[in-house]
Each structure stands twice: as C-alpha cells, then as structure tokens.
Tab-separated table of C-alpha atoms in Angstrom:
chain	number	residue	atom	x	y	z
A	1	UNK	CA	102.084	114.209	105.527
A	2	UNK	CA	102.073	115.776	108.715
A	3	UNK	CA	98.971	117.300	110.542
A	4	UNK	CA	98.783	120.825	110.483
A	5	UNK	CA	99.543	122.847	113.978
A	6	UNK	CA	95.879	124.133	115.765
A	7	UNK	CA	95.849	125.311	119.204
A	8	UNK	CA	92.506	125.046	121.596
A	9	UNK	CA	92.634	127.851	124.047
A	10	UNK	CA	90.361	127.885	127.361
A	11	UNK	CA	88.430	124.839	126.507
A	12	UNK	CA	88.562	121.678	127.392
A	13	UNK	CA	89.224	118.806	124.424
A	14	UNK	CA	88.627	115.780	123.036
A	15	UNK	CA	90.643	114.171	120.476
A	16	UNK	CA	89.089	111.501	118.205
A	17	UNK	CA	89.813	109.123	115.261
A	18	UNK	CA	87.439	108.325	112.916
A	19	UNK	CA	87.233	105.117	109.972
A	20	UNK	CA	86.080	105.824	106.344
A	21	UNK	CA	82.861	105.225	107.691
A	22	UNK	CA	82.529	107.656	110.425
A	23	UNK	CA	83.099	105.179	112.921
A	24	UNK	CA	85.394	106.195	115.860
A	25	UNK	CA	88.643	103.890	116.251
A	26	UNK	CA	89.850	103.109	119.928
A	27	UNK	CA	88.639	105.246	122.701
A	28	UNK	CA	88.617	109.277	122.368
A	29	UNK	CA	91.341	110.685	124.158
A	30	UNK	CA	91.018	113.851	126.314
A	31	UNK	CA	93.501	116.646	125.608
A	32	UNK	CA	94.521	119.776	127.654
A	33	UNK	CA	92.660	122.837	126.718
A	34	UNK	CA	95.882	124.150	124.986
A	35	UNK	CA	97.475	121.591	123.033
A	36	UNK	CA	99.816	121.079	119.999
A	37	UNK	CA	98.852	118.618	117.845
A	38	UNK	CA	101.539	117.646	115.564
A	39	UNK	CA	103.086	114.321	113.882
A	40	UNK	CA	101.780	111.919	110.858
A	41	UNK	CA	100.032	108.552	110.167
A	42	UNK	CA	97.260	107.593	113.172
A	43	UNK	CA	96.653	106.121	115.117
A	44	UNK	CA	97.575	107.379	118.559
A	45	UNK	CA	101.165	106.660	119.538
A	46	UNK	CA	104.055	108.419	120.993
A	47	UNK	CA	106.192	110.712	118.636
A	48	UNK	CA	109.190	110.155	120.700
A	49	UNK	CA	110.943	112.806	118.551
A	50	UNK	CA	109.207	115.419	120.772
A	51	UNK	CA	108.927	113.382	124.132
A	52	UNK	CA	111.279	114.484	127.173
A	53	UNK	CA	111.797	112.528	130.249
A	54	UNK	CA	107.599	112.725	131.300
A	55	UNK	CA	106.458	110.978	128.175
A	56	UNK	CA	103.627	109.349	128.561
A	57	UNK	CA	101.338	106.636	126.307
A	58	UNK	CA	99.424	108.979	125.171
A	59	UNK	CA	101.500	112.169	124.710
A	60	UNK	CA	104.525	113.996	126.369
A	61	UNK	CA	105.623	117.981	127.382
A	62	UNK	CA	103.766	119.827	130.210
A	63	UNK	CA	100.120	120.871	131.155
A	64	UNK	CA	100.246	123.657	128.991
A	65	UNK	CA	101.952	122.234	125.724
A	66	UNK	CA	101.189	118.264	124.631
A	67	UNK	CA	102.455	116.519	121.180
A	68	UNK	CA	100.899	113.864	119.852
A	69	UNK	CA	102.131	111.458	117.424
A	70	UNK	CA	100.292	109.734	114.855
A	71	UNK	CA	101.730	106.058	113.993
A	72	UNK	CA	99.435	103.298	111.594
A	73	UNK	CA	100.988	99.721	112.096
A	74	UNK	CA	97.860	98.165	110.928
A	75	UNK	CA	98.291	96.585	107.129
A	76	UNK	CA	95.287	98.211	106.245
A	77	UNK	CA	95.019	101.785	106.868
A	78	UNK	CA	91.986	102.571	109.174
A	79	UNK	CA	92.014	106.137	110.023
A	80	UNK	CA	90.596	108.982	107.609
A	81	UNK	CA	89.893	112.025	109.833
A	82	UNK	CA	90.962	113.015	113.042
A	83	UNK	CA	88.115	115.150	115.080
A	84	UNK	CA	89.219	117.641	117.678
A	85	UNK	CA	86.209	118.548	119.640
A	86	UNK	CA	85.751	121.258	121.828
A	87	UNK	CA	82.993	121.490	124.675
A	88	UNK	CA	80.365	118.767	124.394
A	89	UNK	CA	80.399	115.863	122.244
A	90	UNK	CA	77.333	114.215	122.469
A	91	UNK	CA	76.346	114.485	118.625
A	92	UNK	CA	72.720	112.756	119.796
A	93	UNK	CA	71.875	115.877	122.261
A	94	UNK	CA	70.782	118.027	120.034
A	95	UNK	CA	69.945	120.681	123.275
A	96	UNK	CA	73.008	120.942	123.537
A	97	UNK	CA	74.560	121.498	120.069
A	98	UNK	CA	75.590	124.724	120.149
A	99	UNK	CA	78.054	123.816	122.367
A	100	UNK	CA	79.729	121.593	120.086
A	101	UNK	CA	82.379	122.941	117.513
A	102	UNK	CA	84.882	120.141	116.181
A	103	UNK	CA	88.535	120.603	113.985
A	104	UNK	CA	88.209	117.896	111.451
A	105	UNK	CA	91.715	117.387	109.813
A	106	UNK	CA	91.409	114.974	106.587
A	107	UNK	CA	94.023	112.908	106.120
A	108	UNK	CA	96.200	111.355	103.157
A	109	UNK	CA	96.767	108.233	104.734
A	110	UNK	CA	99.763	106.515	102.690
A	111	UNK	CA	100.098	103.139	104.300
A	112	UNK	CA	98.011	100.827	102.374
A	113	UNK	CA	100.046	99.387	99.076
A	114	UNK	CA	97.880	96.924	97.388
A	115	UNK	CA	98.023	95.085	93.890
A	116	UNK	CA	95.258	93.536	92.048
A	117	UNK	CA	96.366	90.584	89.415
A	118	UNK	CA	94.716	88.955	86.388
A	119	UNK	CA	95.602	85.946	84.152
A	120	UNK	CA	94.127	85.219	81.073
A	121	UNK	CA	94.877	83.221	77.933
A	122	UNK	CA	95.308	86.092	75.195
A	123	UNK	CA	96.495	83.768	71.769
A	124	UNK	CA	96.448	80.404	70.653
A	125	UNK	CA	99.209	79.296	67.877
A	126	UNK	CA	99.612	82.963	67.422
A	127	UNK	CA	95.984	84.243	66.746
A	128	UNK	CA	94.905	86.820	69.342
A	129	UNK	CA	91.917	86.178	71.808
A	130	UNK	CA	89.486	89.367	71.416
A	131	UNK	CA	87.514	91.006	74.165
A	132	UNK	CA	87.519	90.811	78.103
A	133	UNK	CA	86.681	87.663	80.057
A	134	UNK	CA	85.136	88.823	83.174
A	135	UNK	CA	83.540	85.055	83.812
A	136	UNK	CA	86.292	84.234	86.408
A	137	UNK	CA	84.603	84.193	89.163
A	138	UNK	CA	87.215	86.322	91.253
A	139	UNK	CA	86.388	90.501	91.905
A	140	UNK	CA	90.139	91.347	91.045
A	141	UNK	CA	89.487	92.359	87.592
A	142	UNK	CA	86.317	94.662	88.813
A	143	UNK	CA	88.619	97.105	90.248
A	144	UNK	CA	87.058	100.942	89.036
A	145	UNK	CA	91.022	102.149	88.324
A	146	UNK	CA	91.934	99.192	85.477
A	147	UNK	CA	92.236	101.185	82.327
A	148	UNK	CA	89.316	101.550	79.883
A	149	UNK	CA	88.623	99.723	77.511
A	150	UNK	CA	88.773	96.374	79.124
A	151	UNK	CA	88.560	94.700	75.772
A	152	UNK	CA	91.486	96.387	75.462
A	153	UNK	CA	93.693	96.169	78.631
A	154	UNK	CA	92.609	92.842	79.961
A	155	UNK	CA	92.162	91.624	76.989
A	156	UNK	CA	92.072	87.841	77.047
A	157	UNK	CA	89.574	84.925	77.975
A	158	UNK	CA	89.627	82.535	80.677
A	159	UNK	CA	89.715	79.796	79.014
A	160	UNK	CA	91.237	78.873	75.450
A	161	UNK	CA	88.356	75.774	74.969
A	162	UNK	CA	89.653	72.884	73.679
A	163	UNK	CA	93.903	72.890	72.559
A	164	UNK	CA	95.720	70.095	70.797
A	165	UNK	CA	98.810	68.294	71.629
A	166	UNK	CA	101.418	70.714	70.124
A	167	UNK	CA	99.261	74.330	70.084
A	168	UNK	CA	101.021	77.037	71.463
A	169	UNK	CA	99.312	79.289	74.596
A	170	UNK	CA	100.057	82.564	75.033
A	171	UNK	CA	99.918	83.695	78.502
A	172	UNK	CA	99.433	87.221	80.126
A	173	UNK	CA	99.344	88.465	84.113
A	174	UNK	CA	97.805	92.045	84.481
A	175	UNK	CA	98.791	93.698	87.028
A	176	UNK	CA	97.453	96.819	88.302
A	177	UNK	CA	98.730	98.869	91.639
A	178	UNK	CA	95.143	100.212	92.949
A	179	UNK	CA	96.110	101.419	96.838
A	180	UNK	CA	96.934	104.531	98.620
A	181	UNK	CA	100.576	104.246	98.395
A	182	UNK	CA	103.393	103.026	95.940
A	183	UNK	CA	104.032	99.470	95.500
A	184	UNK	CA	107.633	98.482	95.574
A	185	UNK	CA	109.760	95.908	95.168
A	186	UNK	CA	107.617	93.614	92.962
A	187	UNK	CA	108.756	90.317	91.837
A	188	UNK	CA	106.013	88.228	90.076
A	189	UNK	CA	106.076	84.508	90.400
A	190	UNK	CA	103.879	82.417	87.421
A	191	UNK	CA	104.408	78.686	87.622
A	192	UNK	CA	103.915	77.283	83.630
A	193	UNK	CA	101.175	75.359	83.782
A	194	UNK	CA	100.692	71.085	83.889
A	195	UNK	CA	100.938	69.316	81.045
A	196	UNK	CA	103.046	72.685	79.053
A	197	UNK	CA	106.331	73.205	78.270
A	198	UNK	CA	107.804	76.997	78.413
A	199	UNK	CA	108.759	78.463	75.001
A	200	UNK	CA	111.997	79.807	75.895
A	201	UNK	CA	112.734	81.528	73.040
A	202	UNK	CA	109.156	83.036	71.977
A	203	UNK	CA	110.311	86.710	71.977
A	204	UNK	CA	113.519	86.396	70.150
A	205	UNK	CA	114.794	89.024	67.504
A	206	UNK	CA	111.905	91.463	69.311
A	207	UNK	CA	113.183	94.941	71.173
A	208	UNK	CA	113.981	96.841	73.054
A	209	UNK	CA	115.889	94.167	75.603
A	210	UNK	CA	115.583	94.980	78.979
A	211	UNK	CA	118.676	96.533	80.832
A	212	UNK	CA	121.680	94.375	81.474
A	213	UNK	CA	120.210	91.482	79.196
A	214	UNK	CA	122.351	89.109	77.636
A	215	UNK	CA	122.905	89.401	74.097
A	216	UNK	CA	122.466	85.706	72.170
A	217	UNK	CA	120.228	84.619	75.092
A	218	UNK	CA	117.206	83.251	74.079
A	219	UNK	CA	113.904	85.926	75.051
A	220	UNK	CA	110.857	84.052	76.670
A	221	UNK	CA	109.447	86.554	78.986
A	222	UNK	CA	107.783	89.981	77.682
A	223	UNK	CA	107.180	92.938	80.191
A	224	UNK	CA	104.680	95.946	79.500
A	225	UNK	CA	105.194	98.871	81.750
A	226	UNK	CA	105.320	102.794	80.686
A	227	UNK	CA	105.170	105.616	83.149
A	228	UNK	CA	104.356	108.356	79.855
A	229	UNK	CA	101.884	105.998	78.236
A	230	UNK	CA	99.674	102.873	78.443
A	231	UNK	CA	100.523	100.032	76.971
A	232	UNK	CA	98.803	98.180	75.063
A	233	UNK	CA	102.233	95.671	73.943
A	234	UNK	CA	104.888	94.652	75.511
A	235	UNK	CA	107.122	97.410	76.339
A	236	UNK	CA	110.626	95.658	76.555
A	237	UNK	CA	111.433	92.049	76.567
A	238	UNK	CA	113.753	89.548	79.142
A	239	UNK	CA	115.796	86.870	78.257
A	240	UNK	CA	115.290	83.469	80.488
A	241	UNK	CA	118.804	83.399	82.227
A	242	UNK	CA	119.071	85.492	85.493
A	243	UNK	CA	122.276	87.547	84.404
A	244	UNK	CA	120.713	90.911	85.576
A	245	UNK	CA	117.919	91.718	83.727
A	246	UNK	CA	114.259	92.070	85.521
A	247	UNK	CA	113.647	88.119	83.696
A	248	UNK	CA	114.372	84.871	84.751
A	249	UNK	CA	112.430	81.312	83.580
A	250	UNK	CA	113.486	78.665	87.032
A	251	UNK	CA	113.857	75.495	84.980
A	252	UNK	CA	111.508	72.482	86.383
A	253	UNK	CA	111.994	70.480	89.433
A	254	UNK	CA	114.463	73.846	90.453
A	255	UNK	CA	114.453	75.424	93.728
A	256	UNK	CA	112.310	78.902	92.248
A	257	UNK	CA	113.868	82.497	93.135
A	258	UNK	CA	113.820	84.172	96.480
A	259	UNK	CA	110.507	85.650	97.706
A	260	UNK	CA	108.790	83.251	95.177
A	261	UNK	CA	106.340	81.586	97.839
A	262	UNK	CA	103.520	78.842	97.677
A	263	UNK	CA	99.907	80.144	98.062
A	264	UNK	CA	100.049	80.297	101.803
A	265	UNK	CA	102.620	83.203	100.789
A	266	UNK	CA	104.993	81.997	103.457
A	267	UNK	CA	106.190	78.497	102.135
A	268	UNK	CA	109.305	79.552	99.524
A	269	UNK	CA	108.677	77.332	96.309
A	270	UNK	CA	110.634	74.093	96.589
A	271	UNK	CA	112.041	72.326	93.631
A	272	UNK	CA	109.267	69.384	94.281
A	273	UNK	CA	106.837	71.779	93.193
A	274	UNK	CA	108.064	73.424	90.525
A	275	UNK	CA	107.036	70.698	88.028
A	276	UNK	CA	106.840	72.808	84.546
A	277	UNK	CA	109.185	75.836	85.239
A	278	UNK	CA	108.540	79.171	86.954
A	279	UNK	CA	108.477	83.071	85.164
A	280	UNK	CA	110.059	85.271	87.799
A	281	UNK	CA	109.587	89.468	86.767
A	282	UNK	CA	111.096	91.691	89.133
A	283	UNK	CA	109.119	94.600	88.287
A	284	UNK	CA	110.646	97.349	90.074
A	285	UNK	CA	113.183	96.647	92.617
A	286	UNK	CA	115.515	99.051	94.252
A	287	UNK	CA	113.960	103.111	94.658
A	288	UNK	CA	111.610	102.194	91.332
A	289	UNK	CA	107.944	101.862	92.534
A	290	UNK	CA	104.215	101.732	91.079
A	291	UNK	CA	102.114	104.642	92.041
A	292	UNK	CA	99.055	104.663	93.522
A	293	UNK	CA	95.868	105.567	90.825
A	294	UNK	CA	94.632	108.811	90.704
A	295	UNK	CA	92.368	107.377	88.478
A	296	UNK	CA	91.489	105.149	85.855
A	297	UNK	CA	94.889	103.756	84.292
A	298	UNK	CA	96.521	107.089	85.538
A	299	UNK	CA	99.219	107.225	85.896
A	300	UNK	CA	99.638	105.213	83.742
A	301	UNK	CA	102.410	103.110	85.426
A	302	UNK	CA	99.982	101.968	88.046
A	303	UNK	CA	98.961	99.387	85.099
A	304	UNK	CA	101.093	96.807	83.218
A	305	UNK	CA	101.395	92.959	82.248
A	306	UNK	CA	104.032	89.582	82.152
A	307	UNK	CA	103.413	87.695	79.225
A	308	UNK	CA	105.085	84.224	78.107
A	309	UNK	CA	103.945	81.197	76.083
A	310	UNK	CA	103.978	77.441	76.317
A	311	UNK	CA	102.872	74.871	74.145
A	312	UNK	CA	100.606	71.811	75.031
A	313	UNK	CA	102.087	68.391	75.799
C-alpha cells in the first residue's frame, strides 16, 4: 500500500532503505527539510504520476515540496523499512545521539510470489502410504506454513521400495503458495514417469467434475483445492482431454501445453521429451489466485495437491 504522508519541517533529511536485516540498500538519499513523501513499493524511483517538467532521478516538484516514488523491480523483494532521519545519522556516535530522531515506516511489501512443491508416492495397487517422508533431501517440504499434521498433508513416502511389472502408483504434487503476495496463473507440469504408463481413467464415476468437463470422458487427474477448508482428498476431479476444464494428460512423444518448460524453465517441452505423457493442472488462471499464508495452512487455499496414477511396465 502506499506510504503514509509525514512532513520534516526546519531540518535537514536523510532518506534511507533498509533489508530484513537492517542493512541499508543503495546509497541514502538526502531530502529537503520539508518534503512529501508519498508513493508504494521501494526502492527509490520516480513516481512520474506526480513529476512536472523538473523531474529528476531521484524526485520531482520544487525546493519546498518533493515526491518520491517507491518502485521494487527486483524478483525478490528487498526492502522492509524505510528510515527518515532527521539531524545526524551516525548511529556509532553515541555523543551525538540526541541529535538523532528517525521516521521508520514498515512496509507490506507485496512483490515476492513464491510456491514451494512436493512429490511423493502416496498408494501402491490402491493401499495408502502412511506418514510423511521428509528423507528427500530437498528443504521444500520444511517450509513453517505447510499445514499440520504432515503425516497428514504431505502424506506420502519418497520412495514406494520395490514395485512389480503391472502394480499401480499413485502419485501426488503438494503444492503450497508460502510468499508475500498471491500466486497466479498456475499451470503445473508432471511428466509420468519412465518405464509407467498413465491410468487415464483412474478417477472415473468420482465427483464433483471440474467446470466445463466433458461428460463420458475418461477422469485421470484429481485436484484438491478449498478456500473454506483444508483438504485432505481430492476436491474435484479433471478428465484427460483439454475441452476446458483445469485437466489435460499430453499423450507421449506430444508437443506438452504452453508454459510447460524443461528444467532450465525456459526450454518449452518438445515432443522428443515427452516420452510417457505429461499431467498439465491449470490451477487458477484468469483473476483466481493463491494467497499468501498468514499462517500455517491458512488460508487454507494457500495449500493443495495434483494427484494421478500409473502403473509399472
């Protein structure tokens, strides 16, 4: 949101930014002993909004009257507080201390969506896999705002141990929306594993179907996502065909969906690569988003899971 309106009278100013840590972010900028500070999201940049024809890099207006705007372009948010400090600044001269009297304006920065993910195996040939699995070696599933129990909402091992030609794997992606801002437009991309074929119709007869599904269309891919409650099943289920529901199951050696990239994140998918099939969730798409966590699994849409099955070769 935007910085509250103080105004410095008499006095000359300095305006600095500050990291979680305390540490100060680019260089401190001095401001005229009456200024308006106004705007949203450091650091320092131009509001142009407010600028005439003497805008400068730094601010714009006259002697007297100066807005500043507040823009973050980094992908990870950097600044927490902004310090306006009036008459000396040297924190380490403690002589001179009482001259020091600082304006520290927290802020709700809002810039840093982020999304943790976990796989794990959660059934073989139908018989659930108790517990949590934290042997992964990854920090993902460490995260302080998955929902408690564990055993309960990343449920699941890392590996199902030895499986027979034939056994059917069940297969379920956590995700969990854990930054500072709402995650949107989310399409999850699972390629089916080597030597497994996708069950493509291991959900049918179940409901509710997801929006716009096909009736008769076989139901591989199950979706868990509640903004009133956590889940702890599958909340609504999509059929394999990409007719308009949030499902679609990209048939081997097929060029996969749109946005669905190789691990450098760049490279989109090619049909070479897509040796056993792809699951492709759109999670939200359009105005629908993931909130950031307040706190542990709240709300409770911050948290959900994909889940689909394939059976050994």
């Amino acid at each position: 949101g935007d910085l509250e309106t103080r105004t410095i009278d008499g006095t000359p100013a300095t305006l600095r930014l500050l990291d979680a840590s305390g540490n100060r972010i680019g260089s401190d900028i001095d401001i005229e002993p009456t200024t308006l500070i106004s705007g949203s999201n450091p650091p320092v940049a131009v509001d142009q909004s407010q600028c005439g024809s003497t805008a400068t890099n730094i601010g714009c207006g006259n002697s007297s009257t100066r807005w500043i705007g507040f823009v973050d372009s980094n992908t990870t948010a950097r600044v927490k507080q902004v310090l306006v400090i009036v008459g000396d600044d040297d924190f380490g001269d403690t002589g001179n201390s009482e001259h020091l009297s600082f304006i520290g304006l927290n802020l709700a920065i809002t810039s840093n969506p982020e999304l943790k993910l976990v796989k794990r195996i959660t059934a073989v040939n139908g018989v659930d896999l108790p517990g949590f699995d934290g042997n992964d070696g990854r920090t993902e599933d460490e995260d302080p705002n998955w929902p408690t129990p564990l055993s309960t909402y990343l449920r699941g091992a890392v590996s199902s141990g030895t499986v027979m030609p034939g056994d059917e794997v069940e297969f379920t992606i956590y995700f969990l929306s854990s930054g500072d801002s709402p995650v949107g437009n989310l399409r999850l991309c699972d390629l089916v594993p080597n030597n497994m074929t996708f069950v493509p119709n291991a959900f049918d007869g179940l409901t509710p179907l997801d929006t716009d599904s096909l009736p008769g269309t076989a139901v591989g891919i199950a979706l868990a996502s509640d903004d009133t409650a956590l889940p702890a099943l599958p909340t609504v289920y999509l059929t394999n065909v990409g007719e308009g529901d949030r499902g679609e199951f990209v048939p081997p050696n097929t060029q996969a969906s749109a946005s669905c990239n190789q691990a450098d994140f760049s490279t989109p998918l090619p049909a070479a690569n897509n040796v056993r099939g792809a699951v492709v969730v759109d999670v939200v798409t359009g105005s629908d988003t993931l909130p950031p966590p307040t706190a542990a699994g709240t709300p409770p849409d911050t948290y959900g899971f994909i889940r689909f099955k394939a059976v050994t070769d």
